[in-house]
XYZ file of C-alpha atoms in Angstrom:
659
model
C -44.533 78.575 -15.205
C -47.824 79.564 -13.588
C -46.512 78.429 -10.216
C -43.506 76.649 -8.793
C -45.617 74.728 -6.326
C -46.700 71.171 -6.984
C -49.978 69.608 -6.094
C -49.102 66.070 -7.109
C -46.138 64.021 -6.197
C -43.233 64.354 -8.648
C -43.123 61.498 -11.067
C -43.104 60.493 -14.689
C -45.016 61.872 -17.633
C -48.247 59.944 -18.060
C -50.892 60.110 -20.720
C -54.256 60.414 -18.989
C -57.656 59.434 -20.385
C -60.276 62.055 -19.682
C -64.013 62.620 -20.150
C -63.473 66.345 -20.638
C -65.005 68.031 -23.610
C -63.005 68.614 -26.724
C -60.885 71.642 -26.163
C -60.283 70.977 -22.494
C -56.939 72.403 -21.498
C -53.981 70.220 -20.541
C -53.219 69.861 -16.856
C -49.817 70.525 -15.290
C -49.770 69.369 -11.664
C -53.431 70.327 -11.409
C -53.050 73.739 -13.133
C -54.535 74.567 -16.541
C -51.978 75.116 -19.289
C -52.382 77.224 -22.389
C -52.661 75.217 -25.581
C -49.371 76.454 -26.948
C -47.526 74.841 -24.059
C -48.582 71.381 -25.228
C -48.144 72.198 -28.899
C -44.491 72.963 -29.621
C -45.266 74.336 -33.082
C -47.353 77.134 -31.645
C -44.744 78.612 -29.319
C -42.090 80.471 -31.342
C -41.866 83.083 -28.609
C -40.485 80.377 -26.237
C -37.390 79.972 -28.386
C -36.346 83.552 -28.059
C -37.144 83.861 -24.359
C -33.969 85.049 -22.588
C -32.626 83.127 -19.592
C -34.267 83.895 -16.312
C -32.520 86.568 -14.264
C -30.797 85.576 -11.070
C -33.167 85.573 -8.100
C -32.987 88.775 -6.064
C -30.882 88.414 -2.920
C -32.617 88.170 0.401
C -31.986 91.493 2.192
C -32.100 89.691 5.538
C -29.055 87.580 4.602
C -25.595 89.130 4.447
C -23.501 88.350 1.362
C -20.793 85.773 1.904
C -17.483 87.105 3.198
C -14.249 86.850 1.236
C -10.612 86.815 2.256
C -9.016 90.238 2.514
C -6.222 89.049 0.203
C -4.737 85.911 -1.293
C -2.017 85.808 1.376
C -4.631 85.489 4.118
C -5.984 82.348 2.475
C -2.529 80.894 1.847
C -1.345 81.587 5.389
C -4.595 80.224 6.870
C -4.247 76.988 4.900
C -0.543 76.650 5.689
C -1.246 77.321 9.366
C -4.077 74.776 9.290
C -1.931 72.089 7.661
C 1.340 72.787 9.476
C 0.363 71.569 12.908
C 1.647 69.528 15.788
C 1.869 66.439 13.580
C 4.691 68.022 11.604
C 6.763 68.432 14.751
C 5.918 65.423 16.903
C 4.868 62.770 14.394
C 6.761 63.022 11.098
C 10.339 62.905 12.520
C 9.469 59.868 14.640
C 7.832 58.020 11.732
C 10.820 58.859 9.572
C 13.390 57.258 11.866
C 11.097 54.324 12.766
C 10.435 53.430 9.139
C 13.894 53.400 7.634
C 15.150 56.961 7.965
C 15.561 58.673 4.604
C 13.927 55.699 2.850
C 10.614 56.733 4.413
C 10.604 59.775 2.120
C 10.024 57.501 -0.906
C 6.613 56.080 0.180
C 5.804 59.431 1.788
C 6.138 61.422 -1.427
C 4.430 58.689 -3.485
C 1.439 58.816 -1.151
C 1.608 62.598 -1.165
C 1.430 62.992 -4.932
C -1.068 60.183 -5.602
C -3.458 60.673 -2.679
C -2.657 63.814 -0.685
C -2.316 66.447 -3.415
C -5.250 65.177 -5.594
C -7.630 65.068 -2.607
C -6.343 68.433 -1.390
C -7.082 69.995 -4.789
C -10.488 68.320 -4.882
C -11.497 69.848 -1.539
C -10.194 73.312 -2.407
C -11.851 73.304 -5.836
C -15.160 72.014 -4.520
C -15.307 74.677 -1.828
C -14.207 77.536 -4.086
C -16.535 76.664 -6.975
C -19.562 76.009 -4.780
C -18.835 78.923 -2.404
C -20.355 76.837 0.380
C -19.406 74.843 3.450
C -19.006 71.069 3.751
C -22.755 70.347 3.904
C -24.323 72.874 1.516
C -21.664 72.260 -1.136
C -23.161 68.820 -1.809
C -25.929 70.428 -3.809
C -23.659 69.254 -6.615
C -24.725 65.692 -5.732
C -27.510 65.528 -3.089
C -27.005 61.765 -2.726
C -23.665 62.438 -1.014
C -24.779 65.053 1.501
C -23.803 62.568 4.211
C -20.150 63.164 3.315
C -20.514 66.722 4.592
C -22.273 65.541 7.754
C -19.514 62.970 8.281
C -16.854 65.670 7.879
C -18.669 67.695 10.512
C -18.632 64.728 12.933
C -14.897 64.154 12.418
C -14.178 67.854 12.865
C -16.108 67.952 16.140
C -14.163 64.987 17.524
C -10.871 66.600 16.499
C -11.819 69.945 18.085
C -12.813 68.137 21.265
C -9.362 66.692 21.930
C -7.108 69.075 19.998
C -7.677 72.012 22.326
C -6.642 69.791 25.235
C -3.170 69.746 23.648
C -3.223 73.549 23.647
C -4.200 73.447 27.335
C -1.165 71.242 28.060
C 0.965 73.702 26.096
C -0.374 76.588 28.206
C 0.518 74.699 31.367
C 4.077 74.080 30.190
C 4.383 77.648 28.912
C 3.457 79.014 32.345
C 5.838 76.580 34.028
C 8.643 77.657 31.680
C 8.892 81.038 33.417
C 10.375 79.314 36.477
C 14.120 79.056 36.856
C 15.304 76.367 37.038
C 12.717 74.564 34.933
C 10.516 72.298 37.109
C 11.314 69.246 34.952
C 15.095 69.691 35.016
C 17.621 68.060 37.329
C 18.555 71.502 38.619
C 15.171 71.856 40.357
C 15.484 70.984 44.074
C 12.354 68.817 43.946
C 14.025 66.539 41.372
C 17.273 65.927 43.235
C 16.142 62.475 44.379
C 15.212 61.513 40.815
C 18.515 62.488 39.270
C 20.592 61.044 42.088
C 18.734 57.841 42.965
C 17.486 56.878 39.488
C 13.910 55.992 40.418
C 12.749 52.990 38.380
C 9.447 52.816 36.548
C 7.763 49.570 37.619
C 5.942 49.108 34.302
C 8.850 49.690 31.940
C 11.726 48.654 34.186
C 13.848 51.710 33.365
C 14.832 54.828 35.279
C 12.343 57.688 35.324
C 13.506 61.113 34.235
C 12.305 64.330 35.902
C 10.428 65.282 32.726
C 8.497 61.978 32.828
C 7.566 62.494 36.469
C 6.472 66.083 35.779
C 4.355 64.941 32.805
C 2.701 61.949 34.463
C 2.222 63.307 37.998
C 2.099 67.098 37.827
C 0.360 67.554 34.464
C -1.733 64.446 33.750
C -2.145 62.852 37.160
C -2.371 59.539 35.340
C -0.681 57.761 38.260
C -3.916 58.269 40.214
C -6.087 56.471 37.648
C -6.490 52.760 37.015
C -7.711 53.096 33.433
C -10.539 54.141 31.146
C -13.177 53.194 33.721
C -11.576 55.365 36.423
C -11.324 58.971 35.165
C -11.074 60.506 38.623
C -11.491 64.214 39.444
C -10.908 67.141 37.073
C -7.438 68.688 37.337
C -8.393 72.312 37.872
C -5.110 73.950 36.794
C -5.594 72.227 33.419
C -9.285 73.194 33.447
C -8.280 76.872 33.681
C -5.771 76.406 30.859
C -8.452 74.750 28.722
C -10.884 77.582 29.456
C -8.248 80.146 28.442
C -7.613 78.232 25.215
C -11.307 78.258 24.257
C -11.653 81.954 25.147
C -8.773 82.754 22.793
C -10.356 80.663 20.030
C -13.703 82.414 20.573
C -12.306 85.939 20.245
C -10.075 85.059 17.291
C -13.059 83.623 15.384
C -15.703 86.095 16.543
C -15.693 88.027 13.258
C -15.069 84.993 11.074
C -12.308 85.188 8.506
C -12.053 88.955 9.010
C -10.470 88.309 12.406
C -8.839 84.883 11.988
C -7.441 85.997 8.607
C -5.417 88.694 10.372
C -4.308 86.500 13.288
C -2.628 83.993 10.949
C -0.073 86.588 9.873
C 1.510 85.950 13.291
C 0.481 82.384 14.145
C 1.446 80.900 10.756
C 4.841 82.594 10.442
C 6.148 82.508 14.032
C 6.714 78.683 14.076
C 9.069 78.983 11.082
C 11.125 81.573 12.930
C 11.378 79.271 15.956
C 12.316 76.233 13.834
C 15.119 78.174 12.146
C 16.426 79.346 15.526
C 16.286 75.794 16.937
C 18.109 74.361 13.907
C 20.877 76.954 14.190
C 21.198 76.311 17.927
C 21.084 72.531 17.486
C 23.814 72.581 14.852
C 26.231 74.071 17.379
C 25.701 71.318 19.971
C 27.912 68.312 20.563
C 26.274 65.089 19.318
C 23.809 66.841 16.987
C 25.215 65.096 13.900
C 24.535 61.692 15.466
C 20.933 62.733 15.942
C 20.578 63.887 12.336
C 22.259 60.696 11.095
C 19.813 58.637 13.141
C 16.968 60.641 11.541
C 18.068 60.106 7.928
C 20.119 56.880 7.756
C 18.328 54.726 5.140
C 17.166 51.169 5.727
C 16.148 49.984 2.273
C 14.655 46.753 3.551
C 11.821 48.695 5.207
C 10.270 49.474 1.798
C 8.892 45.914 1.682
C 6.853 46.496 4.840
C 3.164 47.396 4.422
C 3.307 49.296 7.711
C 5.753 51.800 6.200
C 3.346 52.593 3.375
C 0.414 52.848 5.752
C 2.381 55.179 8.046
C 3.277 57.327 5.050
C -0.356 57.594 3.972
C -1.623 58.272 7.492
C 0.947 61.044 7.950
C -0.135 62.665 4.669
C -3.771 62.680 5.833
C -2.834 63.769 9.351
C -0.702 66.717 8.275
C -2.755 67.994 5.308
C -6.074 67.910 7.188
C -7.947 66.207 4.348
C -11.560 65.123 4.801
C -12.322 67.198 7.897
C -14.069 70.085 6.121
C -11.641 72.824 7.131
C -10.013 73.113 3.711
C -13.361 73.120 1.950
C -14.705 75.848 4.229
C -11.664 78.109 3.914
C -11.657 77.760 0.115
C -15.342 78.732 0.012
C -14.362 82.293 0.960
C -12.033 82.637 -2.043
C -12.788 84.751 -5.073
C -14.263 82.652 -7.855
C -11.310 83.217 -10.202
C -8.581 82.320 -7.688
C -5.915 79.981 -9.136
C -6.714 76.983 -6.980
C -4.138 74.691 -8.619
C -1.296 77.062 -7.799
C -2.470 77.384 -4.197
C -2.768 73.621 -3.852
C 0.805 73.006 -4.986
C 2.234 75.827 -2.837
C 0.433 74.691 0.338
C 1.084 70.946 0.032
C 4.747 71.283 -0.916
C 5.254 73.920 1.807
C 3.587 71.714 4.410
C 5.614 68.607 3.622
C 8.858 70.580 3.397
C 8.104 71.902 6.885
C 7.729 68.330 8.183
C 11.116 67.361 6.795
C 12.646 70.634 7.965
C 11.317 70.173 11.520
C 13.087 66.813 11.791
C 16.483 68.555 11.830
C 15.383 70.858 14.670
C 14.079 67.912 16.688
C 16.835 65.323 16.184
C 19.813 67.659 16.404
C 18.843 68.515 19.997
C 17.787 64.926 20.820
C 21.217 63.835 19.557
C 22.835 66.224 22.007
C 20.721 64.815 24.860
C 21.727 61.251 23.916
C 25.389 62.348 23.892
C 25.035 63.939 27.330
C 23.427 60.771 28.739
C 25.742 58.384 26.897
C 22.891 56.381 25.368
C 21.804 55.699 21.753
C 19.502 58.258 20.148
C 16.771 55.627 19.832
C 16.400 55.512 23.616
C 15.548 59.208 23.895
C 13.366 59.494 20.753
C 9.618 59.327 21.137
C 6.436 60.279 19.290
C 3.226 62.185 19.996
C 2.835 63.824 23.407
C 5.878 61.869 24.609
C 8.113 63.804 22.219
C 6.550 67.245 22.691
C 6.079 67.112 26.458
C 8.734 64.685 27.721
C 11.737 64.093 25.459
C 12.158 67.524 23.876
C 11.562 69.602 27.053
C 14.158 67.418 28.790
C 16.600 68.153 25.965
C 15.894 71.881 26.190
C 16.545 71.787 29.947
C 20.142 70.732 29.220
C 20.869 73.848 27.137
C 22.353 77.077 28.494
C 19.502 79.585 28.805
C 16.990 76.739 29.046
C 14.158 79.028 30.219
C 14.361 81.075 27.016
C 14.434 78.010 24.750
C 11.535 76.404 26.602
C 9.350 79.518 26.315
C 10.180 79.740 22.598
C 9.371 76.066 21.983
C 6.006 76.058 23.763
C 5.006 79.339 22.116
C 5.659 77.575 18.815
C 3.493 74.603 19.844
C 0.728 77.001 20.860
C 0.806 78.783 17.486
C 0.821 75.458 15.617
C -2.156 74.162 17.594
C -4.237 77.337 17.363
C -3.870 77.553 13.565
C -5.030 73.992 13.091
C -7.960 74.519 15.443
C -8.964 77.633 13.472
C -9.422 75.449 10.391
C -11.414 72.777 12.200
C -13.672 75.319 13.892
C -14.124 77.151 10.583
C -15.399 73.909 9.069
C -18.047 73.586 11.780
C -19.176 77.234 11.853
C -19.276 77.580 8.053
C -21.385 74.425 7.738
C -23.927 75.734 10.267
C -24.004 79.315 8.926
C -24.569 78.044 5.381
C -27.486 75.925 6.541
C -28.887 78.842 8.586
C -27.714 81.933 6.649
C -29.855 84.309 8.723
C -27.258 83.930 11.495
C -24.753 85.866 9.362
C -26.943 88.975 9.407
C -27.315 89.047 13.189
C -23.968 89.510 14.924
C -25.545 88.929 18.321
C -26.987 85.553 17.301
C -23.755 84.556 15.568
C -21.714 85.445 18.656
C -24.144 83.518 20.848
C -23.878 80.459 18.597
C -20.055 80.581 18.594
C -19.985 81.105 22.366
C -22.286 78.148 23.018
C -20.241 75.999 20.643
C -16.957 76.811 22.400
C -18.531 76.379 25.844
C -20.000 73.020 24.824
C -16.594 71.812 23.646
C -15.082 73.057 26.917
C -17.564 71.078 29.027
C -17.017 67.895 27.004
C -13.255 68.426 27.113
C -13.252 68.339 30.921
C -13.371 64.531 30.697
C -9.993 64.621 28.949
C -8.269 66.586 31.733
C -9.206 64.309 34.606
C -6.652 61.977 36.191
C -7.547 59.318 33.631
C -8.180 61.805 30.844
C -5.126 60.737 28.851
C -6.777 57.338 28.305
C -9.829 59.020 26.797
C -7.609 61.386 24.819
C -5.716 58.464 23.290
C -8.970 56.662 22.483
C -10.462 59.629 20.597
C -7.146 60.436 18.919
C -6.805 56.832 17.693
C -10.283 56.522 16.164
C -11.458 60.046 15.257
C -9.194 60.226 12.200
C -8.927 56.502 11.518
C -11.045 54.380 9.158
C -13.993 56.807 9.250
C -11.909 59.583 7.710
C -10.559 57.273 4.985
C -14.088 56.111 4.085
C -15.322 59.712 3.894
C -12.508 60.757 1.542
C -12.956 57.591 -0.533
C -16.643 58.357 -1.123
C -15.827 62.001 -1.831
C -13.347 60.931 -4.506
C -15.700 58.354 -6.053
C -18.714 60.682 -5.860
C -17.029 63.582 -7.636
C -15.310 61.347 -10.208
C -18.205 59.102 -11.178
C -21.470 60.734 -10.013
C -20.795 64.421 -10.561
C -18.406 63.596 -13.400
C -14.636 64.005 -13.457
C -14.755 65.792 -16.832
C -17.318 68.277 -15.536
C -15.261 68.819 -12.395
C -12.113 69.530 -14.414
C -14.105 71.950 -16.574
C -15.314 73.710 -13.416
C -11.688 74.191 -12.349
C -10.802 75.629 -15.767
C -13.824 77.951 -15.566
C -12.549 79.285 -12.240
C -9.056 79.948 -13.582
C -10.031 82.531 -16.195
C -6.602 82.835 -17.789
C -5.658 79.199 -17.418
C -1.933 78.771 -18.260
C -1.072 75.802 -20.510
C 0.572 73.984 -17.607
C -2.705 74.022 -15.653
C -4.525 72.033 -18.350
C -1.706 69.493 -18.496
C -1.576 69.130 -14.732
C -5.344 68.513 -14.712
C -4.814 65.415 -16.867
C -2.616 64.006 -14.105
C -5.169 64.855 -11.427
C -7.961 63.328 -13.494
C -6.046 60.025 -13.673
C -5.451 60.129 -9.914
C -9.102 60.843 -9.061
C -10.388 58.016 -11.245
C -7.745 55.305 -10.694
C -4.776 55.876 -8.365
C -6.347 57.646 -5.383
C -9.343 55.270 -4.862
C -7.038 52.248 -5.165
C -4.560 53.590 -2.610
C -7.374 54.596 -0.238
C -8.727 51.034 -0.385
C -5.245 49.727 0.429
C -4.990 52.035 3.445
C -8.485 51.100 4.608
C -7.753 47.377 4.363
C -4.542 47.740 6.344
C -6.275 49.802 9.040
C -8.948 47.123 9.545
C -6.335 44.339 9.695
C -4.208 46.270 12.177
C -7.256 47.210 14.241
C -8.221 43.537 14.540
C -4.754 42.196 15.337
C -3.233 44.984 17.446
C -4.485 45.869 20.932
C -4.939 49.549 21.731
C -2.744 50.687 24.602
C -1.275 53.712 26.331
C 2.060 52.901 27.907
C 1.605 49.630 29.772
C -2.189 49.995 29.981
C -4.087 47.808 27.500
C -7.575 49.052 26.661
C -10.486 46.722 27.456
C -12.629 45.350 24.667
C -15.513 47.716 25.465
C -13.159 50.691 25.210
C -11.951 49.651 21.787
C -15.554 49.006 20.724
C -16.437 52.531 21.839
C -13.685 53.912 19.627
C -14.939 51.868 16.665
C -18.433 53.271 17.253
C -16.987 56.804 17.125
C -15.408 56.165 13.739
C -18.484 54.318 12.465
C -20.786 57.184 13.470
C -18.864 59.494 11.145
C -18.919 57.288 8.059
C -22.466 55.935 8.602
C -23.755 59.425 7.828
C -23.093 58.666 4.146
C -25.626 55.807 3.705
C -28.153 57.413 6.078
C -28.347 60.685 4.148
C -28.174 58.849 0.822
C -31.342 56.974 1.806
C -32.957 60.283 2.780
C -32.040 61.832 -0.586
C -33.415 58.864 -2.539
C -36.623 58.773 -0.489
C -37.336 62.414 -1.381
C -37.463 61.542 -5.089
C -40.172 59.655 -6.970
C -40.345 56.911 -9.525
C -38.542 53.611 -9.652
C -35.453 53.048 -7.545
C -33.254 53.536 -10.609
C -34.962 56.834 -11.446
C -34.735 57.997 -7.849
C -31.008 57.280 -7.854
C -30.483 59.184 -11.105
C -32.373 62.192 -9.782
C -30.466 62.210 -6.496
C -27.070 62.487 -8.210
C -28.096 65.437 -10.394
C -26.880 68.861 -9.207
C -29.589 71.116 -7.832
C -30.406 74.269 -9.748
C -28.884 76.455 -7.023
C -25.505 74.655 -7.231
C -23.936 76.886 -9.858
C -25.798 79.925 -8.603
C -23.720 79.907 -5.430
C -20.681 81.364 -7.135
C -22.366 84.306 -8.881
C -21.567 86.686 -6.039
C -17.922 85.613 -6.143
C -17.317 86.019 -9.857
C -15.235 89.097 -9.300
C -17.502 91.475 -11.131
C -17.355 89.539 -14.357
C -20.294 88.750 -16.563
C -22.921 86.764 -14.717
C -23.591 83.353 -16.160
C -27.116 82.330 -15.263
C -28.572 79.084 -16.466
C -32.065 78.937 -17.946
C -34.803 78.566 -15.404
C -35.285 75.079 -14.077
C -37.092 73.519 -11.179
C -35.394 71.886 -8.225
C -37.681 68.831 -8.555
C -39.286 66.919 -11.421
C -43.001 67.380 -12.110
C -45.825 65.740 -14.062
C -47.823 66.738 -17.113
C -51.327 65.285 -17.502
C -52.641 65.260 -21.085
C -56.278 65.058 -22.201
C -57.640 63.001 -25.104
C -57.437 65.950 -27.463
C -53.689 66.279 -27.011
C -51.983 64.004 -29.488
C -48.404 64.773 -28.602
C -46.654 61.429 -28.171
C -44.528 61.735 -25.049
C -42.345 59.075 -23.506
C -41.852 58.660 -19.809
C -39.254 61.297 -19.018
C -38.810 63.915 -16.311
C -39.418 67.447 -17.603
C -37.771 70.615 -16.476
C -37.780 74.001 -18.116
C -34.396 73.129 -19.612
C -35.891 70.026 -21.223
C -38.654 72.142 -22.800
C -36.133 74.617 -24.144
C -33.909 71.906 -25.571
C -36.919 70.347 -27.244
C -37.991 73.548 -28.956
C -34.500 74.462 -30.076
C -33.991 71.040 -31.666
């Protein structure tokens, strides 16, 4: 091409009448073309022209990093997926939804929605070698999916580190003997002896509840969402320490966080094993385990059970937030992504089931000590991690040791998950502004400002009424917006990019593809096209029905209508990025609306070029030269080539001459 610039708007091929003299050259976007360009018979040299070489790398931009080894990637993904939800959410959902029966809808949702979407994110990131925004060069129409992932990830980071701040507070308090939330503490003598009654629930308050509500949260000083009150400065210092740790662990990208996960991803398993062994020796532990697993077959007919199963799969695997996609983008191009997907998902869900024994064996002992049913001491979310379980640990001999061990485990679980969410945000920004990679000072400044910004926004969540805001963000950040984002990702890859092309991309990455990989891909293809979209629509419908019929509340406090509307706006902001950026992509094209749509779903030329640096030293596969945008050819009277209205690229010219 004489030039890659265009002087006229991209559009269709038009035949143009001209008053030029005979022999006037043809015009391409205002430039004169040689005669042999418009006469295919006179260009034999075009047939034998080799493909264009890959563009030279920009020396100002550092090449993309890669994991130091496959175990770093596996441990990072396992640490990202195995989070607080495995410990404080899955066991509760299991006993609430029919005990062992809950495993049936859970594994159905896992294998028909969780694993296929997990593989889709890993494959997309690894093949494109790009973050959640840049990777949508494969289908520019859906760039809003990446922006939506970024919005969800920012909301999650905002409130997730508050949990780590609570964990820090409890960890520091655990070094006191006796524990400040136990009956042995002198300050709690009146609680254990006089059985103070909670006015809202009508039952006796335990020392752990008083410590949580008054000493940690200060929620007793707030009237609701409209009354946040002052910042609780001990928690503010804990939150600052949490963000400082995150900053230093991520300062060098995956080179630093990839080493940290060797400790943070493995330590929780050690603690869970120790807690299971200790719990098995306690009186009443078998009643707790029986309560956890006793089946109630009638619960299978409830739609809520299936929705809880699906929500737990999304919550624990971290799908649709961009973290998985970003971490996979640092893989070598020929990494066996199917094997990694199966190892991580099965390992994550086994951990959830495994953690239930550690939780309910000790809760069973607490119920035995109190002489009450296990259901009265079981709880979910922060209530389990910061009220019920610490109270159970306080009853054990050597309670200080067990408490330190437990909250260290919670800290490791939270930090790993936050690594993945922060990696999704930083990778997205660094891919859009790659010059930041080459300047360590600018990169450090960006990461520091990002962490400090999250810290300032997080101060709202550690006020006296901060738990109300925490619950609001937690309820809507990963609700319907996340389901809509993953639904469009599944539909976009399956029907716009092409499910057959996507499967071929996966096979291309796995150089020596074992026979079982090809057979497994047939199953995934069926899920991506049929099963997964259908199940996502079911989940989405149920969420909207439940959102309309069920009031949002924390304890006895019922959220006002404006508070619930604010939460809906948070979720809507994430998923509205999809139509907004789709309109932008279509408006950048030319032609009729149908032609604009077709152009906006075609991969950009640089899509497959992203993985050349990650091909592991193999033979570079460079496509023939093509332009990122369509262009026009203006013909004079002398040119008699009969052309239809079609968009031309260099590939189209080559295909025409080879035919």
